[in-house]
PDB file of C-alpha atoms in Angstrom:
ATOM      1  CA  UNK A1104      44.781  34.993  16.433  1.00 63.00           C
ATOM      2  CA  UNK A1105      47.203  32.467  17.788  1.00 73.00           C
ATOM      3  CA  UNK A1106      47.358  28.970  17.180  1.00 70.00           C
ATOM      4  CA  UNK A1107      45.725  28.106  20.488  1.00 73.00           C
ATOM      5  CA  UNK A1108      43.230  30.408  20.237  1.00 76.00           C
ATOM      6  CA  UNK A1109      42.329  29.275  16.673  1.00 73.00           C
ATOM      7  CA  UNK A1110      41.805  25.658  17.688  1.00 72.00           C
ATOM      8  CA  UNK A1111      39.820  26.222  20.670  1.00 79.00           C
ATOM      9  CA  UNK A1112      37.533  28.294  18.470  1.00 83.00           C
ATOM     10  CA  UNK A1113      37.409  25.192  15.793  1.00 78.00           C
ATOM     11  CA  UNK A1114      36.684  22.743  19.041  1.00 78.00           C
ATOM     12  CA  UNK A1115      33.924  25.295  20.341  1.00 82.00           C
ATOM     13  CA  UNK A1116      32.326  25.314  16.268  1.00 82.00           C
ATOM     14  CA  UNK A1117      32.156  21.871  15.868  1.00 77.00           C
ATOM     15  CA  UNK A1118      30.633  21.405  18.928  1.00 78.00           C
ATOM     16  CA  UNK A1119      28.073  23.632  18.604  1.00 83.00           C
ATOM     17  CA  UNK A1120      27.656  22.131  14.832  1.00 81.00           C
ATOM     18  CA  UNK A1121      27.401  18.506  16.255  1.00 78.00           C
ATOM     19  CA  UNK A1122      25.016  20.256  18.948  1.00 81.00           C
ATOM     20  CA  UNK A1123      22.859  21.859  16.092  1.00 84.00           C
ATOM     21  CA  UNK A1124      23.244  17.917  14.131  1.00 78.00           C
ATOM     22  CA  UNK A1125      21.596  16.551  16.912  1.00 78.00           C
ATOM     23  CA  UNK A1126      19.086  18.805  17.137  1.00 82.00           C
ATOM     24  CA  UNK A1127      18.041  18.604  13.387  1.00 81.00           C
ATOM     25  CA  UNK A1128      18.007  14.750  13.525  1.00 78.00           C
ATOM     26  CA  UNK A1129      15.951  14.383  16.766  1.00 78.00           C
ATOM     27  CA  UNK A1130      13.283  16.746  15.512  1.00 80.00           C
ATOM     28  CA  UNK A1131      13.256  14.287  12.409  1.00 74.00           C
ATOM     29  CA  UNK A1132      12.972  11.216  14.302  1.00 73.00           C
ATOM     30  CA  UNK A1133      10.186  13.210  16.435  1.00 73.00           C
ATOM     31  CA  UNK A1134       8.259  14.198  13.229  1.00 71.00           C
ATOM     32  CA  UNK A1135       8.695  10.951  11.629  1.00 66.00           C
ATOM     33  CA  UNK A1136       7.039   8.780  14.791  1.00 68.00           C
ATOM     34  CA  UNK A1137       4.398  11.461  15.646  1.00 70.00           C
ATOM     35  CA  UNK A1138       1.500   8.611  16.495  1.00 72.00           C
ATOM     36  CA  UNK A1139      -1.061  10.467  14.167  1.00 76.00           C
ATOM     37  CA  UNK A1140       1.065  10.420  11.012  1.00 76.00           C
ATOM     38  CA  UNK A1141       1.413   6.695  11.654  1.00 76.00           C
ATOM     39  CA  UNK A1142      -2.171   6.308  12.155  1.00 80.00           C
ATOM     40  CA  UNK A1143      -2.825   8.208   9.076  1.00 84.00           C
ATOM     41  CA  UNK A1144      -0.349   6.513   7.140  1.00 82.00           C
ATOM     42  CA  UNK A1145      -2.057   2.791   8.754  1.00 84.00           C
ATOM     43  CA  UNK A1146      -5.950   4.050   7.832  1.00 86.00           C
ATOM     44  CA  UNK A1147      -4.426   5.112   4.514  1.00 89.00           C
ATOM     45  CA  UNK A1148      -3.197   1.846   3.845  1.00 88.00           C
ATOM     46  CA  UNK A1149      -5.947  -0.271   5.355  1.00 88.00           C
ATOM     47  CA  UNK A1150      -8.660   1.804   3.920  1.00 90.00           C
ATOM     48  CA  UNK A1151      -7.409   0.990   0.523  1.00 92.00           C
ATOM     49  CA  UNK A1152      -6.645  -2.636   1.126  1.00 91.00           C
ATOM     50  CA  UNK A1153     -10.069  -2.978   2.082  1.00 91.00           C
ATOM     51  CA  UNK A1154     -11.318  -1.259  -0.515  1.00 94.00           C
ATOM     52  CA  UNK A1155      -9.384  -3.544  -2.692  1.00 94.00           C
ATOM     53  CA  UNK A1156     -10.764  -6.684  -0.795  1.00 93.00           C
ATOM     54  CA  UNK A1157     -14.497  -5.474  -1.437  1.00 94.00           C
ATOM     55  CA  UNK A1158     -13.813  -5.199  -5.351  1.00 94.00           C
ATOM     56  CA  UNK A1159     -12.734  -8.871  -5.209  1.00 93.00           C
ATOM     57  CA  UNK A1160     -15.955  -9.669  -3.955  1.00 92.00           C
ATOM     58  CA  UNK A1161     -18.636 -10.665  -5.992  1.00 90.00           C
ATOM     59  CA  UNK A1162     -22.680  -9.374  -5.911  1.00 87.00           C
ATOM     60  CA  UNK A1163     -22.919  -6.322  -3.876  1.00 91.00           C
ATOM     61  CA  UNK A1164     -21.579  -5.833  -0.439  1.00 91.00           C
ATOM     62  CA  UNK A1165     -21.690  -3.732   2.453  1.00 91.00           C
ATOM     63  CA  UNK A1166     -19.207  -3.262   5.405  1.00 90.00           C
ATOM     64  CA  UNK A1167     -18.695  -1.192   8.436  1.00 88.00           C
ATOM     65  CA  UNK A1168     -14.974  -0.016   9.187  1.00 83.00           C
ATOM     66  CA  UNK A1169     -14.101  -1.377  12.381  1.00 73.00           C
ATOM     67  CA  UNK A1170     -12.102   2.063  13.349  1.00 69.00           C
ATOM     68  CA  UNK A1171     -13.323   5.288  14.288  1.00 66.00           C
ATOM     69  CA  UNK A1172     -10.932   8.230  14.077  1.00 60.00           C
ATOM     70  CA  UNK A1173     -13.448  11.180  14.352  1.00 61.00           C
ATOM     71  CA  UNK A1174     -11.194  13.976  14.449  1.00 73.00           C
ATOM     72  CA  UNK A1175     -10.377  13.174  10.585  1.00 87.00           C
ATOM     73  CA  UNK A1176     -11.617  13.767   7.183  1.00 91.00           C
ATOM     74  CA  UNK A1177     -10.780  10.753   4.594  1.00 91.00           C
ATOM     75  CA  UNK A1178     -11.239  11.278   0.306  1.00 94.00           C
ATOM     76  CA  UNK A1179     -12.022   9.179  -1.782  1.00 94.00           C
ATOM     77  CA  UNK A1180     -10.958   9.033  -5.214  1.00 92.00           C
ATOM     78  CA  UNK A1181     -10.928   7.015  -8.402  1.00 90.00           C
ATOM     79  CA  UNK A1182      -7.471   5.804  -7.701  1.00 91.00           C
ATOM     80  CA  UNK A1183      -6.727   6.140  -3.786  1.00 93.00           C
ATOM     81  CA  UNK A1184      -7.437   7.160  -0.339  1.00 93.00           C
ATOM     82  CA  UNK A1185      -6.314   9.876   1.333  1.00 94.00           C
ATOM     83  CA  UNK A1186      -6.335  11.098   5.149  1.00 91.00           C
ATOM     84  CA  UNK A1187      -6.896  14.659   5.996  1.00 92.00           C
ATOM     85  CA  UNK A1188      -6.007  15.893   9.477  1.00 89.00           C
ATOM     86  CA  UNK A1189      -8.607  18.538   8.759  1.00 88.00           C
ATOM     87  CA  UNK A1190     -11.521  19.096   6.275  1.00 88.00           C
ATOM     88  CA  UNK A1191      -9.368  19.484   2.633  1.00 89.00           C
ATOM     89  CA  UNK A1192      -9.686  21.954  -0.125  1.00 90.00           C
ATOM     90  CA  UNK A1193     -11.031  20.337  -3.567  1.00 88.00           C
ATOM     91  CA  UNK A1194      -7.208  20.247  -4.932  1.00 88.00           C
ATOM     92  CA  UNK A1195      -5.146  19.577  -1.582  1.00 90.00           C
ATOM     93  CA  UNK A1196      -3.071  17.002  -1.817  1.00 90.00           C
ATOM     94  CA  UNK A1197      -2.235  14.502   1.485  1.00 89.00           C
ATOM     95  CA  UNK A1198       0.756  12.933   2.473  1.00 86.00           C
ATOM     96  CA  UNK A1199      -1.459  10.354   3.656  1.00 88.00           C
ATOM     97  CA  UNK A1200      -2.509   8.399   0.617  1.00 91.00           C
ATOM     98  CA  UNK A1201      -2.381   5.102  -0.589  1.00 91.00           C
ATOM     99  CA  UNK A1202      -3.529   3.329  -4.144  1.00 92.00           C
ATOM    100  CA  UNK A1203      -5.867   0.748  -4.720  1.00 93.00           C
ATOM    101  CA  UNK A1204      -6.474  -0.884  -8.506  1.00 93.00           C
ATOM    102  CA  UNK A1205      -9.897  -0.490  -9.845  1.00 93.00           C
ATOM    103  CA  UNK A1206     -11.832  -2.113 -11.920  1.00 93.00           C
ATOM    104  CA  UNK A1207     -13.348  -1.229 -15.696  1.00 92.00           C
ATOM    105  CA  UNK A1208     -16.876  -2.500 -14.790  1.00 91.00           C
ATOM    106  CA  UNK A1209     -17.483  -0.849 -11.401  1.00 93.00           C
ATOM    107  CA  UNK A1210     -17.557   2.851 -11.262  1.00 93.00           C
ATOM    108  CA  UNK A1211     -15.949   4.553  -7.931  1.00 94.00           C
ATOM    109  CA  UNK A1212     -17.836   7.835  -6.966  1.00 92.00           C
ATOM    110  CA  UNK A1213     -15.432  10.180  -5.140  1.00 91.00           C
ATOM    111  CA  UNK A1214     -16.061  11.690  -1.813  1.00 90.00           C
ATOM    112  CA  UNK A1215     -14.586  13.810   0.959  1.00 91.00           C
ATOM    113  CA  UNK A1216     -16.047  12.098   4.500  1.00 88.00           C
ATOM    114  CA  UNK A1217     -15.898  12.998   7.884  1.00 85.00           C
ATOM    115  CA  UNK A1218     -14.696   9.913   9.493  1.00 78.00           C
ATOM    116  CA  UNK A1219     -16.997   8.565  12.458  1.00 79.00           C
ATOM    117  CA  UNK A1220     -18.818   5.352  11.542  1.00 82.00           C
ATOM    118  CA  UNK A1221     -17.418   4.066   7.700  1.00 86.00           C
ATOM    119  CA  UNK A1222     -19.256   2.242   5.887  1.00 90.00           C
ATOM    120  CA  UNK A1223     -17.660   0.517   2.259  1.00 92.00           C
ATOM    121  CA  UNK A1224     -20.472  -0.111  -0.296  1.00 93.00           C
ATOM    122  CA  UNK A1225     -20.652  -1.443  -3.343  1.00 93.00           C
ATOM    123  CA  UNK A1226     -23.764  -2.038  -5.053  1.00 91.00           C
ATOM    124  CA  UNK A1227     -24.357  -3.059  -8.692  1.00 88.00           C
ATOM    125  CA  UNK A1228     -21.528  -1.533 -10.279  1.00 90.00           C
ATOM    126  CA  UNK A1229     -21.150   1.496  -8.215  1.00 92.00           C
ATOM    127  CA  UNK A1230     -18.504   1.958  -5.265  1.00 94.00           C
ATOM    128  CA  UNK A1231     -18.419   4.437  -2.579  1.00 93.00           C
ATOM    129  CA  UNK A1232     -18.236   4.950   0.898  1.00 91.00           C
ATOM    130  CA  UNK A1233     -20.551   6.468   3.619  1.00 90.00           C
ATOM    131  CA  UNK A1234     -21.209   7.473   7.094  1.00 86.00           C
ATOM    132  CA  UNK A1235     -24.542   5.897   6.913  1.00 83.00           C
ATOM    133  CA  UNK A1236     -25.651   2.236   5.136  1.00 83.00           C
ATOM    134  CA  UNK A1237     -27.154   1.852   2.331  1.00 74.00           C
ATOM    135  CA  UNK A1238     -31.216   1.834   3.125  1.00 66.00           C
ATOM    136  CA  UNK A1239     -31.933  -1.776   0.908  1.00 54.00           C
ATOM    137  CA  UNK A1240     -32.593  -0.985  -2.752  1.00 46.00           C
ATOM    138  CA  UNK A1241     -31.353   2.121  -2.484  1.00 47.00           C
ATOM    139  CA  UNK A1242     -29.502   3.590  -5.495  1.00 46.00           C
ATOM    140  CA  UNK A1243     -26.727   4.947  -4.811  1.00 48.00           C
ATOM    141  CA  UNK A1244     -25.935   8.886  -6.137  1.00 48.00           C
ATOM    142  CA  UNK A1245     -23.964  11.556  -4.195  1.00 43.00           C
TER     143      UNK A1245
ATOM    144  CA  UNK B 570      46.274  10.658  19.279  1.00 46.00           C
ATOM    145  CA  UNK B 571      44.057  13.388  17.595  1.00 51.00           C
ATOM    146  CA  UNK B 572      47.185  15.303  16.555  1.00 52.00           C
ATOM    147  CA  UNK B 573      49.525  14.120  14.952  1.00 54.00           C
ATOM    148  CA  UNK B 574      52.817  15.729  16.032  1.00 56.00           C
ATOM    149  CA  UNK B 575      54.530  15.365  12.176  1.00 53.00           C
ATOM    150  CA  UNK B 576      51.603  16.664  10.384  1.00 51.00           C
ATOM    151  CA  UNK B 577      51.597  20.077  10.728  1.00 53.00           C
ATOM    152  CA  UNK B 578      48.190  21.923  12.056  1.00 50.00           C
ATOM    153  CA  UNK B 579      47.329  24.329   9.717  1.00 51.00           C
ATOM    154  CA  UNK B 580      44.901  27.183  10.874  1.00 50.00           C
ATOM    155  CA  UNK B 581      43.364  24.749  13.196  1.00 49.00           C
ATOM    156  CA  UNK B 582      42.974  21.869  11.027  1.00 53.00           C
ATOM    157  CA  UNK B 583      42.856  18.682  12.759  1.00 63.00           C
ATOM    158  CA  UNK B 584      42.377  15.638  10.894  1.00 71.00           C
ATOM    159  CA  UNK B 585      41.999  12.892  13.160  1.00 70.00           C
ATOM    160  CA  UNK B 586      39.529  15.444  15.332  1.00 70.00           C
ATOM    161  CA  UNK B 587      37.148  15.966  12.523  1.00 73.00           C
ATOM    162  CA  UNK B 588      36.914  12.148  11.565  1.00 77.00           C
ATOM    163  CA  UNK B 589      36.172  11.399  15.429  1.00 75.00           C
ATOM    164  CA  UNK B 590      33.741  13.943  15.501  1.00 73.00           C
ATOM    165  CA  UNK B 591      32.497  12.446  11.732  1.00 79.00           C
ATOM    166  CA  UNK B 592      32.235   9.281  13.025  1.00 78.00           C
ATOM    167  CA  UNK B 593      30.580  10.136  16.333  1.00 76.00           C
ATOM    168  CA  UNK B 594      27.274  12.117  14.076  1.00 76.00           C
ATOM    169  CA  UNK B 595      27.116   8.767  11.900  1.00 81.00           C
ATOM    170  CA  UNK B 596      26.783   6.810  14.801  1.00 79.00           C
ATOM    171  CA  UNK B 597      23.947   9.240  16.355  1.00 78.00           C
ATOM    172  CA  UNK B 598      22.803   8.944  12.777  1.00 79.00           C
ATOM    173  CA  UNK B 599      22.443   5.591  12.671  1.00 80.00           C
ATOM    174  CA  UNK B 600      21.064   5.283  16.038  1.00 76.00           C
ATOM    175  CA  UNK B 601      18.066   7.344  15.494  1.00 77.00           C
ATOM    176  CA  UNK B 602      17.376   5.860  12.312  1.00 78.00           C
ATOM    177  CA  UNK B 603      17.822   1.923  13.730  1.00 75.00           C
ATOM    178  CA  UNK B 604      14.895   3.592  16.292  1.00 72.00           C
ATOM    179  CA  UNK B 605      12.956   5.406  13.690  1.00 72.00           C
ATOM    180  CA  UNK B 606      12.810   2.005  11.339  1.00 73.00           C
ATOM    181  CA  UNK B 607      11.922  -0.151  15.039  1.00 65.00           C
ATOM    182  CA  UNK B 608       9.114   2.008  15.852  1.00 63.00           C
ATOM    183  CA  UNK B 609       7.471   2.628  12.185  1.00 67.00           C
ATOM    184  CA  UNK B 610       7.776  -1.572  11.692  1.00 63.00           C
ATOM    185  CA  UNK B 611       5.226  -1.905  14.693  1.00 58.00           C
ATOM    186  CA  UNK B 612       2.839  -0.353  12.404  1.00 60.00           C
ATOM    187  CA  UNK B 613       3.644  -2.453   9.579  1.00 63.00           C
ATOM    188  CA  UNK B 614       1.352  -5.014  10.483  1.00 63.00           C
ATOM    189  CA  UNK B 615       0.026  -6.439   7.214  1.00 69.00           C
ATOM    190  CA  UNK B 616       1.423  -9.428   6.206  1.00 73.00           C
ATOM    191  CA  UNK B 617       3.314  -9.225   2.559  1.00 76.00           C
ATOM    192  CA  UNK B 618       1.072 -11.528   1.298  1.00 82.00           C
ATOM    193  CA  UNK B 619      -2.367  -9.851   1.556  1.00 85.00           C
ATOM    194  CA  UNK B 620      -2.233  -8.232  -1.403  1.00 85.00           C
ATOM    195  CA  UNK B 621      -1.229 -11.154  -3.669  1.00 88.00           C
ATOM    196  CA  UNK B 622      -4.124 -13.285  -1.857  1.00 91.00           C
ATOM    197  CA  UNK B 623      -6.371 -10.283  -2.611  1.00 92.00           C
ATOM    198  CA  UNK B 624      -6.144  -9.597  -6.211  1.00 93.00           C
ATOM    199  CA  UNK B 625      -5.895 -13.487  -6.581  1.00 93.00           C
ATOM    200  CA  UNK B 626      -9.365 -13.184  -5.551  1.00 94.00           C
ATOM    201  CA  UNK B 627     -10.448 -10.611  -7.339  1.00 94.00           C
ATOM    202  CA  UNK B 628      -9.937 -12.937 -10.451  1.00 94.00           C
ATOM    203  CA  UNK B 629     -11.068 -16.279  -9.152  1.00 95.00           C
ATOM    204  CA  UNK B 630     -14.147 -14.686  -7.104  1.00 94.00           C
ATOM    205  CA  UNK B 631     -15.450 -12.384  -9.807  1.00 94.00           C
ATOM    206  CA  UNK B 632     -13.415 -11.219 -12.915  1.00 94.00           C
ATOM    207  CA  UNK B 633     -13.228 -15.049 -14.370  1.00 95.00           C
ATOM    208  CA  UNK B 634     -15.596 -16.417 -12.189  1.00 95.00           C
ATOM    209  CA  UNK B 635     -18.604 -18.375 -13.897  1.00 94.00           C
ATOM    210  CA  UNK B 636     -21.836 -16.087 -13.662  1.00 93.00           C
ATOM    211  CA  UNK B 637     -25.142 -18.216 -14.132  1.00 91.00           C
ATOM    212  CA  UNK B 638     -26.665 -16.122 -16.956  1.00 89.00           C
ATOM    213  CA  UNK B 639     -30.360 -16.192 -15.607  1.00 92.00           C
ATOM    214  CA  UNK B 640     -29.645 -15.468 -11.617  1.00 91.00           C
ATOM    215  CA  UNK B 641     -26.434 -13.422 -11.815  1.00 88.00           C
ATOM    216  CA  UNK B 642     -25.067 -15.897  -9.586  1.00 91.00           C
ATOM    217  CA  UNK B 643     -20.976 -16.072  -9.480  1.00 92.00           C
ATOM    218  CA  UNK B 644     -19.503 -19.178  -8.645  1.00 94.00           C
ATOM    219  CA  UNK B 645     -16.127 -18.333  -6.250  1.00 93.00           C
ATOM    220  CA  UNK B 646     -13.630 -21.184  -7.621  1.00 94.00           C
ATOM    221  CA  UNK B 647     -15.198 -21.903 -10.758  1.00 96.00           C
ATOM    222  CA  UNK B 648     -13.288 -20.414 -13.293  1.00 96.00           C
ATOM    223  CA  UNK B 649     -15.174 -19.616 -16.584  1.00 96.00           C
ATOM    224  CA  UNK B 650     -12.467 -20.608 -19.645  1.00 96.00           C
ATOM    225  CA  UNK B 651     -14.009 -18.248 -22.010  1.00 95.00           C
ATOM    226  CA  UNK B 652     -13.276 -15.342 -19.681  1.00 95.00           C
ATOM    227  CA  UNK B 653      -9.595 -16.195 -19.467  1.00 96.00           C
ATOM    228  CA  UNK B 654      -8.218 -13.901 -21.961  1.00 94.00           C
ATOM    229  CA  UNK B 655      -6.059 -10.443 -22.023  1.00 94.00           C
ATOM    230  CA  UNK B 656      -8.998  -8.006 -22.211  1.00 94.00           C
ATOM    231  CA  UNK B 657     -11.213  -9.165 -19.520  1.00 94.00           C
ATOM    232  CA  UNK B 658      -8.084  -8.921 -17.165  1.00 93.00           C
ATOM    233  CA  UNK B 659      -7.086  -5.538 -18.493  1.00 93.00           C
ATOM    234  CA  UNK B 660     -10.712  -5.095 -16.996  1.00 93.00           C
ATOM    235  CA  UNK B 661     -10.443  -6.421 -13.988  1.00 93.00           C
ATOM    236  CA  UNK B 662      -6.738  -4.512 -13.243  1.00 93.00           C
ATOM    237  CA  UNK B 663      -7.084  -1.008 -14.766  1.00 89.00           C
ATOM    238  CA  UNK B 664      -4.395   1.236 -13.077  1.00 78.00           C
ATOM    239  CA  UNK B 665      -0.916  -0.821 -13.296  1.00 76.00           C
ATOM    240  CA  UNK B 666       1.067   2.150 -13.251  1.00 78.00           C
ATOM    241  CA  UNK B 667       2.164   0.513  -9.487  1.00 78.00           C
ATOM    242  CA  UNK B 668       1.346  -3.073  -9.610  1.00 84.00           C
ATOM    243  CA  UNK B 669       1.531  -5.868 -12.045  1.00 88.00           C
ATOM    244  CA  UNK B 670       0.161  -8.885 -12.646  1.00 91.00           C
ATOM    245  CA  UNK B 671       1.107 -12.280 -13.540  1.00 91.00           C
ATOM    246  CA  UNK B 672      -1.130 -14.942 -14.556  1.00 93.00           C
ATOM    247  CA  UNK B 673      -1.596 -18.076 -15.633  1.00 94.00           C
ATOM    248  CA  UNK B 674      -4.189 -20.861 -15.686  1.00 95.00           C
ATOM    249  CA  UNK B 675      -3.276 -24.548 -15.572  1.00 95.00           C
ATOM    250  CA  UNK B 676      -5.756 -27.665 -16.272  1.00 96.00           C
ATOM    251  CA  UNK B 677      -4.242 -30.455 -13.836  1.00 95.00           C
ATOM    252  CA  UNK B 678      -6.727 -33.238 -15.339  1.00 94.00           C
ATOM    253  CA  UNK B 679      -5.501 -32.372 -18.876  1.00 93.00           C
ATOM    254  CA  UNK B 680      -2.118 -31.949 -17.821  1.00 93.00           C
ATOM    255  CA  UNK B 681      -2.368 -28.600 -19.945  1.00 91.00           C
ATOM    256  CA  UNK B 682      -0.967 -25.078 -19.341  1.00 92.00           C
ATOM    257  CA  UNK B 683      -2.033 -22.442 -21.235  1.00 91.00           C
ATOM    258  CA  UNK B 684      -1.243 -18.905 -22.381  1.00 90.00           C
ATOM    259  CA  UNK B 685       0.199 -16.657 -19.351  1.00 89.00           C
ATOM    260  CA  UNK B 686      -0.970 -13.086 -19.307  1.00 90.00           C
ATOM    261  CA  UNK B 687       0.529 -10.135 -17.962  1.00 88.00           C
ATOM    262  CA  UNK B 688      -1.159  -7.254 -16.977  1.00 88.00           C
ATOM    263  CA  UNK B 689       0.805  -4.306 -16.373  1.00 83.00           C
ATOM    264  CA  UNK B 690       4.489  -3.668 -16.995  1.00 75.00           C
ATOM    265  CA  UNK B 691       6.433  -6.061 -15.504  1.00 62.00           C
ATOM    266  CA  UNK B 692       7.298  -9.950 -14.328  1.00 61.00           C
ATOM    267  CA  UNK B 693       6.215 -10.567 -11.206  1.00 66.00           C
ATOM    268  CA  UNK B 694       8.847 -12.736  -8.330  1.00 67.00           C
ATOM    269  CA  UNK B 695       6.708 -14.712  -6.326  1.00 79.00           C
ATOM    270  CA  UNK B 696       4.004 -16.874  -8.077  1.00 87.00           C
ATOM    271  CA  UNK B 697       1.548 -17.967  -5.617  1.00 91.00           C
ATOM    272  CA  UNK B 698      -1.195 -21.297  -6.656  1.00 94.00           C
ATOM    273  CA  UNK B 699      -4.723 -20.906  -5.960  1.00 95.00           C
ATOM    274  CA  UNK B 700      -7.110 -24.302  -6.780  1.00 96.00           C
ATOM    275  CA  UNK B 701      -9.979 -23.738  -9.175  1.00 96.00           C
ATOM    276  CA  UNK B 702     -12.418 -25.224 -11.349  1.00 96.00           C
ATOM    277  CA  UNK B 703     -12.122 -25.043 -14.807  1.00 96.00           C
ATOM    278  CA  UNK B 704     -15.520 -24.318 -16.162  1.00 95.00           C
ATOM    279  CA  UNK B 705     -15.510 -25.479 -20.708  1.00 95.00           C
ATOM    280  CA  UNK B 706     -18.352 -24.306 -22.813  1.00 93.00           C
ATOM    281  CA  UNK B 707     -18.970 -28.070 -23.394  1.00 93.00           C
ATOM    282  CA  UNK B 708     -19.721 -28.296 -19.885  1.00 91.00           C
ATOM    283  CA  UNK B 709     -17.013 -29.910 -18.535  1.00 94.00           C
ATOM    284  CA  UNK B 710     -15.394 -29.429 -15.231  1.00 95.00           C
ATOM    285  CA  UNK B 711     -11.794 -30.165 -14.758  1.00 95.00           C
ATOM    286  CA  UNK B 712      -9.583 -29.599 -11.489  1.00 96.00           C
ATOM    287  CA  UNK B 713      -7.163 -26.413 -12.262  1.00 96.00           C
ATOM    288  CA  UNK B 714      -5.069 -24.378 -10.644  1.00 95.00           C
ATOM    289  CA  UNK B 715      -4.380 -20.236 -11.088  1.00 95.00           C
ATOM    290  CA  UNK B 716      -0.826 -19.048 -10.872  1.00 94.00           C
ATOM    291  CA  UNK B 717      -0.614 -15.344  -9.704  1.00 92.00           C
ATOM    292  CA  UNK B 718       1.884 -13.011  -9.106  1.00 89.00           C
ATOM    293  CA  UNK B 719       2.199  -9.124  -8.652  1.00 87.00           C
ATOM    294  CA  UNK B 720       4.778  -7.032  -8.741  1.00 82.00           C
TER     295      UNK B 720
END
């Protein structure tokens, strides 16, 4: 192959290379600012501010979620909340979490939800969350 | 301008092309990230302060908060002095394996600091103030305040 011949063939390579670049990085940048992993990452977040919010808050307290995101499952744990874009296994894992600190005195009991209506409860020193409230005097037990 | 005329191409190689072309992907590169970064920071919307405020709380509302011992009652603001000590914070702060927390009480009447506790592994670098009452087992009250910080 002549000199000529040779370059052209580098020119064509790289372009296809930058071509194939470009690709890669725009489906990153479409991935990355897909609306629902941004609202899952937001509820994530939120959820377990608010969850942090009601352990600073002394006697027992009850509180609707202003958000409804029906299509979604969320977990609760002992340490975080987590945002399922369908209903999870027992062991999955979701890119979609976020931590809260806990306290010794106040037990968290651990559920998977589907989210409609969300209610945050914590009553005497239990915490968990609920798609219905708490019926006054209620104990609370999964 | 690409090729330099004294510098030989060798099998095609052409170094000024290939740091255009370089320099062209880092700009894309850079471009799509600068977007990226604008469009996830519109859903950034808590302030940077919330959690500070919130865990501040957490102490002053409940954790060291006076509780009347025959209705349950906590007092927001009133700090209980007996309750300011490493093990009830420990309490109140269990996981610290991603936050810290910095604290210290201060009596403004007495002019008096006292011991600063840290919960968790680390300094923190922004100590907030939060007004309290200072709550003695003699029954005195005395204007405080309650640095926090987390980290």
């Amino acid at each position: 192959m002549n000199k000529r011949a040779e370059l052209t063939l580098l020119r064509i390579g790289t372009i296809l290379a930058g071509i194939l670049v470009a690709f890669i990085l725009v489906m990153i940048v479409y991935k990355a600012t897909s609306q629902e992993g941004a609202e899952s990452a937001f509820l994530a977040k939120d959820s377990a501010m608010f969850i942090d919010a009601i352990l600073s808050t002394p006697q027992d307290v009850q509180i609707v979620y202003p958000e409804e995101f029906i299509k979604w499952y969320i977990r609760l744990d002992n340490l975080s909340v987590s945002i399922f874009h369908s209903q999870p296994e027992p062991n999955e894992t979701s890119p979609y979490s976020y931590y809260f600190v806990p306290r010794a005195d106040i037990k968290v009991q651990g559920r998977d939800l589907k989210l409609s209506t969300l209610f945050f409860i914590k009553s005497g020193d239990n915490f968990t969350i609920s798609n219905i409230p708490e019926q006054g005097g209620e104990k609370l037990n999964d | 301008m690409i090729r330099n005329k004294k510098a030989k191409v060798h099998h095609g190689f052409a170094p000024g092309y290939f740091l255009m072309a370089g320099f062209i992907f880092l700009a894309m590169a850079f471009v799509l990230l600068l977007i990226t970064s604008q469009y996830m920071k519109a859903f950034r919307v808590h302030h940077k302060d919330i959690p500070t405020h919130i865990y501040a709380y957490r102490a002053v509302n409940t954790c060291l908060a006076y509780q009347d011992n025959i209705t349950k009652r906590y007092y927001p603001g009133v700090i209980d002095f007996s309750k300011y000590n490493q093990e009830n914070l420990d309490a109140c702060y269990v996981d610290t394996s991603i936050r810290s927390f910095n604290i210290q009480l201060r009596d403004l009447d007495k002019k008096e600091s006292y011991n600063r506790i840290l919960v968790g592994f680390g300094a923190s670098m922004s100590i907030k103030s939060y007004p309290v009452w200072i709550m003695y087992s003699d029954g005195t009250i005395n204007k405080g305040e309650l640095l926090f910080g987390i980290s």
